[in-house]
Phi, psi and omega in degrees: 000138180287168179299318178295318179302317179294323182292334183252016183290337178248164179300316181295320179296318178296320179296314181296321178297316181296317182292334179291345180280351181304132179090350176271162181278122176250112191280354183246014179226148179289157173283129180234127349289161182298335179297345177279357178300131190287341185223076177299152175301153180305131177082000181256124177289139178307327181290345178271351178290135179243346179204137177208124187202148167250118182266118181295156174301138182077024181228185184212167171213168178208146178204156172251132183232151179281160173303134181094346179299138174260137184233115179255125175254133181231129175276098191294312187247356176104356179232025171279157172213110184268110177266116193248132170235142182231142173226146171291117185293338180276338176208086192294354173289344174273125189217170178305134175238103185293323180299313179290327177302320180274325183292314182293330179278349183062023174194158190248010182253121187280151176182188180304135182094350179291144177250126180265107191264154176266176176282004176250012178075022179249158178273112175283318180207156175237151178268114184262334177214148179205115177253006182260301183073009180242091184223176184212129175243018184254317197264341186071201182252177181282158179244165179299319181295317183292321180289325177296318179294324186270316186249350180099351181195135177234009183292149183296333180264003184273186183283346182220065185296144178276151181299316182296322179298320179289323179292329175299319178294315179297319180296317182300327180286355176239021177074018182253149181260165177306324180293343180278350184284129175274172166299140186262161166261150179242130179247139173091356172227110191270157175221137175240149178256127180276174180302332180272003181088357179285154182261135174243124179280120181261351174070205188267156172273359178112170183292149174087359179280156186215162174229133177244124178253152175240124180285118180269349173219164172300133189233149159262121183249123178243130182225127171247130179255090183220163179301147175296144184296339177250015174301121186282352182295133186291333181267151176292106187241114182208121184246172190299150178236125175271138177232116181229131181232146179214160182294146177194194181242148176289166178298131181257162182301336180273000176283133180305331180296327184305315186248023182298325176221153177300322181292318179295320180298319178298319179295320177294322177297318176299319181293314181296321179297318179295316180296321180296319179295331179274353182072028182279148179301132179079007184272040179270148178277150181290000000 
């Protein structure tokens, strides 16, 4: 038995060992309270932070956020890949629709100003800032079968967990079933489509890049931080992802993003009407 094993062999020993971890960095749990996060985004008061966490490579997180919440994802070391699924928290059968997200925008490459649409024609979230530019709306996330074939194991508790397996766990903690999971978007590891339809992996823009999303409705947010399914590196490579959320306001009719395109304006009108019926703050129609 190892020294740690002997120290935790009894209930009292396990308790003392657990309490000794206080003040150390735990990469798979949020900072509580979030105001204790050491580096709030510029211009954000610590008291406005509602979530702050570092998600280890090969791990996941999930959170429910209010309408207007801003959510910043940061690729800390350059090899994170945030596979994102979104659900309307008030009616979770409404979920991210990647096909409509790209179709309504008339292009498939995500960046600042992109609208992440639901299968009901509403804006679940908008991209307000992006310093990475390396994202993917084509491939989705990895599966247990694909990771087993490539790395030898795709189980969620194994050394190379698949994104879908982790999202199934995150979904279950929010009362959702595997069938409720939509196709995901991937942030921080890019893919381009060539003239022949072939995919080229463009990888990361480097460490420290970030994407900030704005929740246009109350959301269930599911994130798996795992390698992109077409990442050519032979080893399972996944580094930490920072997730920080703070209070804010949803997009208003006087925001240039609201009327940037006719299709986007219609989606925002649908969103505002839904929010108004729910009595949500800022849910007035234009």
